[in-house]
């Protein structure tokens, strides 16, 4: 083979690889959009039948138990592959060099997640879509008979593309693969990852009408007199992150001690249902509540809550404290007790509530919009321990790039304080 033939052979090989990457990215982006649609439909179908008020809150307990029981049975009897804690499973697969994922994982986790969150699971969709993205990348690489090492890279890039698509955050998806999955990537793999995250997020964005998941007031400006409040908020986020991590760990350990799968599903569903009945704002992913908080509608957190009888201006603050105390337990009960969901969105939700509470208590410090954005990033950075992913994911999903400096301040302090309190190495 002469030099010209080698050149054109290399061009065809790289063009083929780009085509495969593009195909996988578009499929992953569509899967993320489809999952969002499924969750919305399941939520509307189940939630529409509720009788609102305290009677409806009691129905939430029954719904939560039935949902976790059904999803647990589906995973054990139909899928027959563990789907919970998907991010941890991906980490193990990458560490062991297992790049192949069964084809049925591309679909099964989507339906299990839609039912979990539609039925009230207080969690997110990101873990399962990362699992689905990894499975799609793995199987497309296998379909085109790519080498096993390339299949492993496709799986890792597919998982990152899933995160990029579900949050519409290409840079956030890239840092998920690097920070959370801890995938060692060369230059070629980084380019592949960037391309897949960009194309998958654009696909989801186009299918959803180019609308953000969380609309925040445009033109937010951070001024120098807000530095001290941002520092205080960062420390508070770190302290709360340590609390969230502790309560989640205790809940997971207690659930793990239950041997019977049915009993585990029942008790987890009951725990989740009681918390939902006390604070209905914990239902599902919570994007609706986040949108209301960003719009200044603080009553969204206290509506039909256990504190409904209070008639005071402090009612939203009391409800927000209750939600913050319960969120880590509710999320872990969902993810460790039989439900199939993710753990990133709950940290964003908790951070937004903490930021809103901070702005409520100190309105002269930070505006509610800025406090919410900074709180989201701070809680995610402290709990997930992925500071760069947290910064860029929140800035991209809220389109608040002008808040880069305060978000970095809050995330850095939250990450540091949380690490010290949790006795982890920095």
Short mmCIF file of C-alpha atoms in Angstrom, two decimals:
data_model
loop_
_atom_site.label_atom_id
_atom_site.label_comp_id
_atom_site.label_asym_id
_atom_site.label_seq_id
_atom_site.Cartn_x
_atom_site.Cartn_y
_atom_site.Cartn_z
CA UNK A 1 0.00 0.00 0.00
CA UNK A 2 1.53 3.33 -1.10
CA UNK A 3 1.45 6.57 0.88
CA UNK A 4 -1.64 7.90 -0.92
CA UNK A 5 -3.61 4.73 -0.23
CA UNK A 6 -2.59 4.84 3.46
CA UNK A 7 -3.72 8.46 3.66
CA UNK A 8 -7.16 7.78 2.20
CA UNK A 9 -7.54 4.67 4.33
CA UNK A 10 -6.86 6.76 7.42
CA UNK A 11 -9.38 9.39 6.27
CA UNK A 12 -12.08 6.74 5.77
CA UNK A 13 -11.32 5.22 9.18
CA UNK A 14 -11.63 8.57 10.95
CA UNK A 15 -14.73 9.54 8.97
CA UNK A 16 -16.30 6.24 9.96
CA UNK A 17 -15.44 6.84 13.61
CA UNK A 18 -16.97 10.33 13.49
CA UNK A 19 -20.13 8.87 11.91
CA UNK A 20 -20.39 6.24 14.64
CA UNK A 21 -19.86 8.91 17.31
CA UNK A 22 -22.53 11.10 15.75
CA UNK A 23 -25.01 8.22 15.56
CA UNK A 24 -24.44 7.25 19.20
CA UNK A 25 -24.75 10.88 20.33
CA UNK A 26 -28.05 11.48 18.54
CA UNK A 27 -29.51 8.22 19.91
CA UNK A 28 -28.43 9.16 23.45
CA UNK A 29 -29.89 12.66 23.07
CA UNK A 30 -33.19 11.18 21.89
CA UNK A 31 -33.16 8.70 24.80
CA UNK A 32 -32.72 11.57 27.28
CA UNK A 33 -35.60 13.51 25.72
CA UNK A 34 -37.75 10.36 25.69
CA UNK A 35 -36.98 9.75 29.38
CA UNK A 36 -37.99 13.32 30.27
CA UNK A 37 -41.22 12.83 28.33
CA UNK A 38 -41.90 9.48 30.02
CA UNK A 39 -41.35 10.98 33.48
CA UNK A 40 -43.66 13.89 32.69
CA UNK A 41 -46.40 11.58 31.39
CA UNK A 42 -46.10 9.20 34.35
CA UNK A 43 -46.16 12.11 36.79
CA UNK A 44 -49.23 13.65 35.16
CA UNK A 45 -51.03 10.31 34.96
CA UNK A 46 -50.47 9.47 38.60
CA UNK A 47 -50.59 12.97 40.07
CA UNK A 48 -53.78 13.90 38.18
CA UNK A 49 -55.71 11.23 40.06
CA UNK A 50 -54.76 12.61 43.49
CA UNK A 51 -57.23 14.29 45.79
CA UNK A 52 -55.23 17.32 46.86
CA UNK A 53 -55.00 18.27 50.52
CA UNK A 54 -54.39 15.94 53.44
CA UNK A 55 -56.38 13.09 51.92
CA UNK A 56 -54.17 13.34 48.84
CA UNK A 57 -51.11 13.30 51.09
CA UNK A 58 -52.23 9.97 52.51
CA UNK A 59 -52.61 8.65 48.98
CA UNK A 60 -48.96 9.61 48.40
CA UNK A 61 -47.91 7.04 51.01
CA UNK A 62 -49.76 4.24 49.23
CA UNK A 63 -48.47 5.36 45.83
CA UNK A 64 -44.87 5.46 47.00
CA UNK A 65 -45.03 1.95 48.50
CA UNK A 66 -46.70 0.48 45.40
CA UNK A 67 -44.26 2.21 43.07
CA UNK A 68 -41.14 0.92 44.85
CA UNK A 69 -42.65 -2.59 45.08
CA UNK A 70 -43.47 -2.67 41.35
CA UNK A 71 -40.09 -1.29 40.27
CA UNK A 72 -38.27 -3.69 42.61
CA UNK A 73 -40.19 -6.66 41.18
CA UNK A 74 -39.53 -5.47 37.61
CA UNK A 75 -35.78 -5.23 38.18
CA UNK A 76 -35.54 -8.60 39.96
CA UNK A 77 -37.83 -10.65 37.73
CA UNK A 78 -37.73 -9.00 34.31
CA UNK A 79 -34.43 -7.15 33.92
CA UNK A 80 -32.45 -9.44 36.26
CA UNK A 81 -29.58 -6.92 36.34
CA UNK A 82 -29.17 -4.41 39.22
CA UNK A 83 -30.12 -0.90 38.09
CA UNK A 84 -29.83 1.05 41.31
CA UNK A 85 -26.82 3.31 41.98
CA UNK A 86 -25.99 3.35 38.28
CA UNK A 87 -23.04 5.75 38.65
CA UNK A 88 -21.32 3.43 41.10
CA UNK A 89 -21.87 0.49 38.76
CA UNK A 90 -20.33 2.45 35.89
CA UNK A 91 -17.31 3.25 38.05
CA UNK A 92 -16.82 -0.45 38.78
CA UNK A 93 -17.17 -1.42 35.11
CA UNK A 94 -14.58 1.14 34.06
CA UNK A 95 -12.20 0.10 36.81
CA UNK A 96 -12.46 -3.55 35.75
CA UNK A 97 -12.20 -2.70 32.06
CA UNK A 98 -15.63 -4.11 31.18
CA UNK A 99 -16.75 -2.11 28.16
CA UNK A 100 -19.70 -4.28 27.11
CA UNK A 101 -23.14 -3.64 28.58
CA UNK A 102 -26.19 -5.84 27.77
CA UNK A 103 -28.46 -4.38 25.10
CA UNK A 104 -31.55 -4.48 27.32
CA UNK A 105 -29.96 -1.86 29.61
CA UNK A 106 -30.60 0.75 26.89
CA UNK A 107 -34.35 0.54 27.51
CA UNK A 108 -35.07 -1.12 30.86
CA UNK A 109 -33.67 1.64 33.04
CA UNK A 110 -35.73 4.28 31.20
CA UNK A 111 -39.07 2.70 32.05
CA UNK A 112 -38.01 1.85 35.61
CA UNK A 113 -36.91 5.46 36.18
CA UNK A 114 -40.08 6.93 34.69
CA UNK A 115 -42.22 4.82 37.01
CA UNK A 116 -40.00 5.56 40.03
CA UNK A 117 -40.09 9.34 39.59
CA UNK A 118 -43.65 9.48 38.26
CA UNK A 119 -44.81 7.56 41.32
CA UNK A 120 -43.18 10.02 43.69
CA UNK A 121 -39.55 8.93 44.00
CA UNK A 122 -37.62 11.90 45.37
CA UNK A 123 -34.60 11.65 43.09
CA UNK A 124 -33.38 12.43 39.56
CA UNK A 125 -33.03 10.87 36.12
CA UNK A 126 -29.29 11.35 35.61
CA UNK A 127 -27.94 8.03 36.97
CA UNK A 128 -30.16 5.86 34.76
CA UNK A 129 -29.59 8.02 31.65
CA UNK A 130 -25.83 7.71 32.25
CA UNK A 131 -26.37 3.94 32.41
CA UNK A 132 -28.46 4.08 29.24
CA UNK A 133 -25.93 6.32 27.48
CA UNK A 134 -23.12 3.96 28.42
CA UNK A 135 -25.11 0.97 27.15
CA UNK A 136 -25.93 2.74 23.87
CA UNK A 137 -22.29 3.69 23.33
CA UNK A 138 -21.14 0.19 24.20
CA UNK A 139 -23.59 -1.56 21.87
CA UNK A 140 -23.03 0.79 18.93
CA UNK A 141 -19.28 0.20 19.26
CA UNK A 142 -19.97 -3.54 19.37
CA UNK A 143 -22.28 -3.30 16.34
CA UNK A 144 -19.48 -1.78 14.29
CA UNK A 145 -16.97 -4.32 15.70
CA UNK A 146 -14.69 -1.76 17.28
CA UNK A 147 -11.85 -3.01 19.54
CA UNK A 148 -12.60 -3.75 23.20
CA UNK A 149 -10.60 -0.74 24.43
CA UNK A 150 -12.52 1.53 22.05
CA UNK A 151 -15.76 -0.01 23.32
CA UNK A 152 -14.74 0.93 26.86
CA UNK A 153 -14.12 4.52 25.75
CA UNK A 154 -17.49 4.59 23.95
CA UNK A 155 -19.19 3.40 27.14
CA UNK A 156 -17.56 6.14 29.24
CA UNK A 157 -18.24 8.82 26.62
CA UNK A 158 -21.82 7.58 26.24
CA UNK A 159 -22.38 7.94 29.99
CA UNK A 160 -21.06 11.50 29.87
CA UNK A 161 -23.22 12.24 26.85
CA UNK A 162 -26.25 11.00 28.80
CA UNK A 163 -25.52 13.49 31.60
CA UNK A 164 -24.91 16.25 29.04
CA UNK A 165 -28.24 15.50 27.38
CA UNK A 166 -30.40 15.20 30.49
CA UNK A 167 -29.08 18.52 31.88
CA UNK A 168 -28.46 20.15 28.47
CA UNK A 169 -24.92 20.77 29.66
CA UNK A 170 -22.11 19.58 27.36
CA UNK A 171 -19.24 20.74 29.59
CA UNK A 172 -20.98 19.32 32.66
CA UNK A 173 -21.25 15.96 30.89
CA UNK A 174 -17.55 16.00 30.08
CA UNK A 175 -16.57 16.69 33.68
CA UNK A 176 -18.93 13.93 34.84
CA UNK A 177 -16.82 11.40 32.96
CA UNK A 178 -13.55 12.91 34.18
CA UNK A 179 -14.43 13.77 37.81
CA UNK A 180 -17.14 11.30 38.79
CA UNK A 181 -16.29 8.24 36.70
CA UNK A 182 -12.57 9.08 36.98
CA UNK A 183 -11.91 7.87 33.46
CA UNK A 184 -8.32 8.34 32.31
CA UNK A 185 -8.63 9.84 28.82
CA UNK A 186 -6.07 10.62 26.15
CA UNK A 187 -6.38 13.49 23.69
CA UNK A 188 -8.31 11.42 21.15
CA UNK A 189 -10.76 10.18 23.81
CA UNK A 190 -11.29 13.71 25.15
CA UNK A 191 -12.18 14.90 21.63
CA UNK A 192 -14.61 11.97 21.30
CA UNK A 193 -16.15 12.82 24.67
CA UNK A 194 -16.54 16.49 23.80
CA UNK A 195 -18.18 15.71 20.48
CA UNK A 196 -20.64 13.22 21.98
CA UNK A 197 -21.59 15.54 24.85
CA UNK A 198 -22.14 18.47 22.49
CA UNK A 199 -24.22 16.55 19.93
CA UNK A 200 -26.33 14.71 22.54
CA UNK A 201 -27.13 17.91 24.47
CA UNK A 202 -28.02 19.77 21.25
CA UNK A 203 -30.28 16.88 20.23
CA UNK A 204 -32.21 17.03 23.50
CA UNK A 205 -32.29 20.82 23.37
CA UNK A 206 -33.73 20.78 19.84
CA UNK A 207 -36.35 18.14 20.69
CA UNK A 208 -37.48 20.14 23.73
CA UNK A 209 -37.87 23.37 21.75
CA UNK A 210 -34.63 24.99 22.90
CA UNK A 211 -36.07 25.70 26.35
CA UNK A 212 -34.04 25.46 29.59
CA UNK A 213 -35.18 23.18 32.40
CA UNK A 214 -34.86 26.00 34.91
CA UNK A 215 -35.58 29.54 33.77
CA UNK A 216 -33.79 32.15 35.89
CA UNK A 217 -34.13 35.90 35.53
CA UNK A 218 -31.93 37.17 32.70
CA UNK A 219 -29.22 39.77 33.24
CA UNK A 220 -28.20 38.78 36.75
CA UNK A 221 -25.13 40.71 37.87
CA UNK A 222 -22.85 39.87 40.78
CA UNK A 223 -21.36 42.85 42.58
CA UNK A 224 -18.39 43.04 44.93
CA UNK A 225 -20.53 43.76 47.98
CA UNK A 226 -21.99 40.27 47.57
CA UNK A 227 -18.67 38.48 48.17
CA UNK A 228 -19.12 38.14 51.95
CA UNK A 229 -22.69 36.72 51.62
CA UNK A 230 -21.38 34.31 48.96
CA UNK A 231 -18.64 33.13 51.32
CA UNK A 232 -21.17 32.56 54.11
CA UNK A 233 -23.48 30.69 51.73
CA UNK A 234 -20.55 28.51 50.63
CA UNK A 235 -19.78 27.55 54.22
CA UNK A 236 -23.46 26.80 54.88
CA UNK A 237 -23.60 24.63 51.75
CA UNK A 238 -20.56 22.71 53.00
CA UNK A 239 -22.12 22.12 56.42
CA UNK A 240 -25.40 21.05 54.84
CA UNK A 241 -23.56 18.78 52.37
CA UNK A 242 -21.96 16.96 55.30
CA UNK A 243 -25.38 16.55 56.95
CA UNK A 244 -26.96 15.34 53.68
CA UNK A 245 -24.14 12.83 53.17
CA UNK A 246 -24.38 11.56 56.75
CA UNK A 247 -28.16 11.07 56.75
CA UNK A 248 -27.98 9.41 53.33
CA UNK A 249 -25.24 7.03 54.49
CA UNK A 250 -27.14 6.06 57.64
CA UNK A 251 -30.34 5.49 55.67
CA UNK A 252 -28.54 3.38 53.06
CA UNK A 253 -26.86 1.28 55.75
CA UNK A 254 -30.15 0.64 57.56
CA UNK A 255 -31.90 -0.31 54.32
CA UNK A 256 -29.00 -2.57 53.35
CA UNK A 257 -29.42 -4.56 56.57
CA UNK A 258 -32.86 -5.76 55.42
CA UNK A 259 -32.47 -9.16 53.73
CA UNK A 260 -35.90 -9.65 52.20
CA UNK A 261 -36.22 -7.68 48.92
CA UNK A 262 -39.99 -7.27 49.37
CA UNK A 263 -39.59 -6.03 52.92
CA UNK A 264 -36.83 -3.66 51.80
CA UNK A 265 -39.08 -2.27 49.06
CA UNK A 266 -42.00 -1.90 51.45
CA UNK A 267 -40.12 -0.12 54.23
CA UNK A 268 -38.30 2.13 51.78
CA UNK A 269 -41.55 3.04 50.06
CA UNK A 270 -43.18 3.68 53.43
CA UNK A 271 -40.32 5.96 54.52
CA UNK A 272 -40.50 7.84 51.24
CA UNK A 273 -44.30 8.08 51.38
CA UNK A 274 -44.35 9.51 54.91
CA UNK A 275 -41.83 12.19 53.92
CA UNK A 276 -43.86 13.00 50.80
CA UNK A 277 -47.02 13.28 52.86
CA UNK A 278 -45.27 15.69 55.22
CA UNK A 279 -43.67 17.71 52.40
CA UNK A 280 -45.27 17.16 48.96
CA UNK A 281 -42.60 19.45 47.46
CA UNK A 282 -40.25 16.45 47.70
CA UNK A 283 -42.26 14.64 45.01
CA UNK A 284 -40.27 13.61 41.94
CA UNK A 285 -37.39 15.64 40.53
CA UNK A 286 -38.76 18.91 41.88
CA UNK A 287 -38.13 21.10 38.82
CA UNK A 288 -41.59 22.64 39.18
CA UNK A 289 -40.81 23.73 42.75
CA UNK A 290 -37.42 25.07 41.63
CA UNK A 291 -39.11 27.15 38.93
CA UNK A 292 -41.55 28.55 41.50
CA UNK A 293 -38.72 29.43 43.88
CA UNK A 294 -36.82 31.17 41.06
CA UNK A 295 -40.01 33.13 40.30
CA UNK A 296 -40.35 34.16 43.94
CA UNK A 297 -43.32 31.89 44.72
CA UNK A 298 -42.16 30.64 48.12
CA UNK A 299 -45.56 29.15 48.94
CA UNK A 300 -44.68 26.25 46.62
CA UNK A 301 -42.55 24.64 49.35
CA UNK A 302 -45.25 24.79 52.01
CA UNK A 303 -48.34 23.92 49.96
CA UNK A 304 -50.23 21.01 51.60
CA UNK A 305 -47.28 20.42 53.91
CA UNK A 306 -47.39 19.29 57.53
CA UNK A 307 -47.23 22.99 58.50
CA UNK A 308 -50.38 23.94 56.56
CA UNK A 309 -52.01 25.21 59.77
CA UNK A 310 -49.43 27.96 60.29
CA UNK A 311 -50.48 31.48 59.31
CA UNK A 312 -47.23 33.37 59.45
CA UNK A 313 -44.73 34.96 57.12
CA UNK A 314 -42.25 32.40 58.47
CA UNK A 315 -44.21 29.47 57.05
CA UNK A 316 -42.02 29.14 53.87
CA UNK A 317 -38.84 29.23 55.98
CA UNK A 318 -40.11 26.53 58.34
CA UNK A 319 -41.16 24.35 55.40
CA UNK A 320 -37.78 24.83 53.71
CA UNK A 321 -35.95 23.74 56.87
CA UNK A 322 -38.12 20.61 57.01
CA UNK A 323 -37.43 19.84 53.35
CA UNK A 324 -33.68 20.27 53.82
CA UNK A 325 -33.70 17.91 56.79
CA UNK A 326 -35.67 15.26 54.91
CA UNK A 327 -34.24 15.42 51.37
CA UNK A 328 -31.18 13.21 51.87
CA UNK A 329 -33.28 10.52 53.55
CA UNK A 330 -35.98 10.67 50.85
CA UNK A 331 -33.43 10.43 48.04
CA UNK A 332 -31.62 7.47 49.62
CA UNK A 333 -34.89 5.67 50.39
CA UNK A 334 -35.74 6.01 46.70
CA UNK A 335 -32.37 4.88 45.32
CA UNK A 336 -31.38 2.19 47.82
CA UNK A 337 -34.75 0.63 48.54
CA UNK A 338 -35.70 -0.62 45.09
CA UNK A 339 -36.30 2.49 43.04
CA UNK A 340 -34.27 3.30 39.92
CA UNK A 341 -33.19 6.95 39.84
CA UNK A 342 -30.23 9.31 40.18
CA UNK A 343 -28.66 11.32 42.98
CA UNK A 344 -27.55 14.53 41.22
CA UNK A 345 -30.86 16.36 40.79
CA UNK A 346 -31.74 15.97 44.51
CA UNK A 347 -28.57 17.88 45.40
CA UNK A 348 -29.57 20.66 42.99
CA UNK A 349 -33.04 20.74 44.55
CA UNK A 350 -31.67 20.86 48.10
CA UNK A 351 -29.16 23.55 47.14
CA UNK A 352 -31.88 25.69 45.57
CA UNK A 353 -34.01 25.41 48.71
CA UNK A 354 -31.01 26.30 50.88
CA UNK A 355 -30.22 29.29 48.66
CA UNK A 356 -33.82 30.44 48.75
CA UNK A 357 -33.87 30.12 52.55
CA UNK A 358 -30.63 32.12 52.76
CA UNK A 359 -32.10 34.92 50.62
CA UNK A 360 -35.31 34.86 52.69
CA UNK A 361 -33.40 35.27 55.95
CA UNK A 362 -30.91 37.80 54.56
CA UNK A 363 -32.52 39.65 51.64
CA UNK A 364 -29.81 42.33 51.68
CA UNK A 365 -27.09 39.72 51.15
CA UNK A 366 -27.94 37.98 47.89
CA UNK A 367 -30.94 38.25 45.59
CA UNK A 368 -33.08 35.07 45.53
CA UNK A 369 -32.06 34.25 41.94
CA UNK A 370 -28.33 34.48 42.63
CA UNK A 371 -28.66 32.61 45.93
CA UNK A 372 -30.59 29.80 44.25
CA UNK A 373 -28.05 29.35 41.45
CA UNK A 374 -25.11 29.47 43.86
CA UNK A 375 -26.86 27.13 46.30
CA UNK A 376 -27.53 24.56 43.60
CA UNK A 377 -23.88 24.44 42.58
CA UNK A 378 -22.66 24.55 46.18
CA UNK A 379 -24.77 21.62 47.36
CA UNK A 380 -23.88 19.50 44.33
CA UNK A 381 -20.19 20.29 44.71
CA UNK A 382 -20.19 19.41 48.41
CA UNK A 383 -22.30 16.26 48.19
CA UNK A 384 -21.21 14.73 44.88
CA UNK A 385 -17.63 15.99 45.34
CA UNK A 386 -17.26 17.04 41.72
CA UNK A 387 -16.62 20.81 41.87
CA UNK A 388 -15.87 21.47 38.20
CA UNK A 389 -18.88 19.47 37.01
CA UNK A 390 -21.07 21.32 39.52
CA UNK A 391 -19.92 24.76 38.38
CA UNK A 392 -20.40 24.25 34.67
CA UNK A 393 -23.50 22.08 34.88
CA UNK A 394 -25.42 24.68 36.90
CA UNK A 395 -24.20 27.62 34.82
CA UNK A 396 -25.16 25.86 31.58
CA UNK A 397 -28.56 24.59 32.67
CA UNK A 398 -29.57 28.03 34.02
CA UNK A 399 -27.79 30.13 31.34
CA UNK A 400 -26.21 32.27 34.08
CA UNK A 401 -22.62 32.48 32.88
CA UNK A 402 -22.30 35.95 34.42
CA UNK A 403 -22.38 34.30 37.86
CA UNK A 404 -19.18 32.30 37.30
CA UNK A 405 -17.26 34.03 40.11
CA UNK A 406 -19.82 33.66 42.95
CA UNK A 407 -20.62 30.10 41.90
CA UNK A 408 -16.90 29.21 42.02
CA UNK A 409 -16.58 30.81 45.47
CA UNK A 410 -19.56 28.91 46.87
CA UNK A 411 -18.55 25.57 45.31
CA UNK A 412 -14.92 25.83 46.47
CA UNK A 413 -15.92 26.58 50.06
CA UNK A 414 -18.68 23.96 50.10
CA UNK A 415 -16.34 21.30 48.74
CA UNK A 416 -13.64 22.17 51.31
CA UNK A 417 -15.94 22.38 54.35
CA UNK A 418 -17.79 19.20 53.39
CA UNK A 419 -14.52 17.32 52.90
CA UNK A 420 -13.24 18.41 56.31
CA UNK A 421 -16.47 17.54 58.11
CA UNK A 422 -16.76 14.18 56.37
CA UNK A 423 -13.11 13.40 57.14
CA UNK A 424 -12.27 12.76 53.52
CA UNK A 425 -9.07 13.56 51.75
CA UNK A 426 -9.19 16.68 49.59
#
